[in-house]
Amino acid sequence: MIQHLQLRFNLIMAAFCSAILLLYRDDILGSLLKPLTMMTAETTLALLHWTGIEAVRTATQIYHPGGFVYEIYYRCTGFLPAAFLTVAMLAYPRPLMRKLCGLAVGVSVLWALNLARLVHLFYVGVYNPTAFEVAHTIIWQGVIILVCVGLWLGWIRWSQADKSAGSA
């Protein structure tokens, strides 16, 4: 039974990863995720203003008066890590309520972390532009991956807690 569940999980994750490789492209997902992209840009601008950073937005581009600009597009929304976490939790053999609780917390954490990432990257772009590329492509991508995996592993441990307590 356990081997069957592990095989099922592995097959679902392999199918999801294959689908991502084929479908996670601008011509396929860009327009579908446009509302999420716009909401991400609007929220990022509001957070920048809240932190006291001057910025203006035109559609999905956010500008600083000093000249720095970046564009938020579908890959900047946090959709992919949230999708990975969602598929991993739904594919893993746990009760539905545990899955839903894990998703509510996990996706919210990833959304908030992604917004913090976008605000931080804007700040870096304005005040230390030479560090922007490293912060964007290495540091933050690593942080997002680690947090996503950590959320999933933490959820597995949490969702087993009742089983462990009940069998003692």
XYZ file of C-alpha atoms in Angstrom:
168
model
C 0.000 0.000 0.000
C 2.753 2.472 0.947
C 4.674 1.677 -2.249
C 1.503 2.305 -4.261
C 1.029 5.710 -2.586
C 4.676 6.638 -3.158
C 4.438 5.614 -6.800
C 1.214 7.614 -7.194
C 2.834 10.698 -5.646
C 5.952 10.348 -7.824
C 3.887 9.940 -10.996
C 1.726 12.978 -10.211
C 4.781 15.128 -9.504
C 6.552 13.881 -12.649
C 3.465 14.660 -14.750
C 3.204 18.115 -13.178
C 6.889 18.878 -13.816
C 6.520 17.710 -17.416
C 3.458 19.915 -17.874
C 5.339 22.894 -16.428
C 8.222 22.340 -18.842
C 5.791 22.312 -21.756
C 3.246 24.927 -20.696
C 4.983 27.499 -18.480
C 5.508 29.933 -21.347
C 4.354 33.455 -21.992
C 2.330 32.523 -25.072
C 0.336 30.002 -23.020
C 0.173 31.329 -19.458
C 1.003 35.013 -19.872
C -2.518 36.107 -20.769
C -4.183 33.659 -18.372
C -2.172 35.038 -15.459
C -2.574 38.703 -16.479
C -5.060 39.480 -13.649
C -2.681 37.945 -11.091
C 0.210 39.867 -12.639
C -1.697 43.165 -12.409
C -2.718 42.450 -8.816
C 0.900 41.639 -7.942
C 2.089 44.920 -9.487
C -0.617 46.931 -7.693
C 0.141 45.306 -4.341
C 3.889 45.749 -4.802
C 3.418 49.453 -5.525
C 1.228 49.853 -2.427
C 3.874 48.125 -0.292
C 6.633 50.286 -1.772
C 4.650 53.407 -0.840
C 3.947 51.968 2.618
C 7.696 51.523 3.174
C 8.347 55.090 2.032
C 9.885 54.292 -1.342
C 8.810 56.597 -4.160
C 7.484 54.745 -7.180
C 4.882 54.958 -9.917
C 3.267 52.193 -11.920
C 2.230 51.929 -15.531
C 0.428 48.611 -16.038
C 2.982 46.088 -14.757
C 6.054 48.339 -14.844
C 7.127 50.060 -11.645
C 9.371 53.124 -11.919
C 11.521 55.011 -9.447
C 12.104 58.742 -10.110
C 15.855 58.046 -10.071
C 15.551 55.948 -13.223
C 15.258 52.348 -11.996
C 12.381 50.379 -13.511
C 11.331 46.777 -13.470
C 8.458 44.901 -14.984
C 6.414 42.341 -13.141
C 5.262 39.597 -15.461
C 3.642 36.202 -14.938
C 6.849 34.595 -13.658
C 7.060 37.248 -10.914
C 3.691 36.432 -9.366
C 4.665 33.488 -7.186
C 2.337 31.275 -9.225
C 4.918 28.550 -9.883
C 6.026 27.917 -6.276
C 2.384 28.043 -5.144
C 1.458 25.573 -7.896
C 4.285 23.218 -6.894
C 3.242 23.363 -3.245
C -0.415 22.834 -4.165
C 0.271 19.802 -6.343
C 2.687 18.308 -3.788
C 0.157 18.688 -0.957
C -2.789 17.428 -2.992
C -0.822 14.438 -4.295
C 0.481 13.451 -0.867
C -1.666 10.922 1.025
C -3.281 12.992 3.783
C -6.884 13.796 4.773
C -8.540 16.542 2.736
C -8.918 18.927 5.683
C -5.184 18.664 6.413
C -4.465 19.413 2.769
C -6.757 22.448 2.767
C -5.249 23.808 5.997
C -1.752 23.311 4.603
C -2.668 25.058 1.371
C -4.281 28.004 3.148
C -1.150 28.589 5.206
C 1.426 27.601 2.586
C 0.067 29.610 -0.337
C -0.430 32.642 1.920
C 3.160 32.429 3.142
C 4.462 32.109 -0.424
C 2.328 35.078 -1.581
C 3.622 37.256 1.272
C 7.207 36.134 0.708
C 6.944 36.896 -2.999
C 5.705 40.407 -2.248
C 8.592 40.907 0.185
C 10.909 39.678 -2.588
C 9.526 42.181 -5.083
C 9.774 45.093 -2.644
C 13.315 44.098 -1.694
C 14.372 43.738 -5.331
C 13.008 47.190 -6.124
C 14.918 48.610 -3.160
C 18.108 46.854 -4.318
C 17.565 48.078 -7.873
C 17.226 51.670 -6.681
C 19.982 51.779 -4.072
C 22.461 49.081 -5.200
C 21.788 48.291 -8.867
C 24.959 46.225 -9.283
C 23.588 43.716 -6.752
C 20.183 43.431 -8.427
C 20.987 40.509 -10.721
C 22.535 38.407 -7.937
C 19.645 39.182 -5.595
C 17.096 38.388 -8.298
C 18.506 35.253 -9.903
C 20.464 33.612 -7.104
C 19.492 34.742 -3.626
C 15.740 35.118 -3.968
C 15.250 32.083 -6.193
C 17.123 29.989 -3.644
C 15.102 31.432 -0.771
C 11.800 30.750 -2.541
C 12.795 27.146 -3.310
C 13.956 26.508 0.261
C 10.810 28.023 1.752
C 8.560 26.072 -0.617
C 10.267 22.768 0.235
C 10.345 23.711 3.928
C 6.620 24.462 3.925
C 5.891 21.125 2.296
C 8.103 19.140 4.682
C 6.732 21.055 7.671
C 3.209 20.341 6.500
C 3.994 16.615 6.171
C 5.320 16.571 9.732
C 2.328 18.557 11.031
C -0.176 16.409 9.143
C 1.347 13.247 10.675
C 1.117 14.628 14.224
C -2.348 13.210 14.884
C -1.358 9.804 13.522
C 1.686 9.673 15.797
C -0.252 10.832 18.866
C -3.100 8.440 18.134
C -0.833 5.403 17.835
C 1.054 6.054 21.086
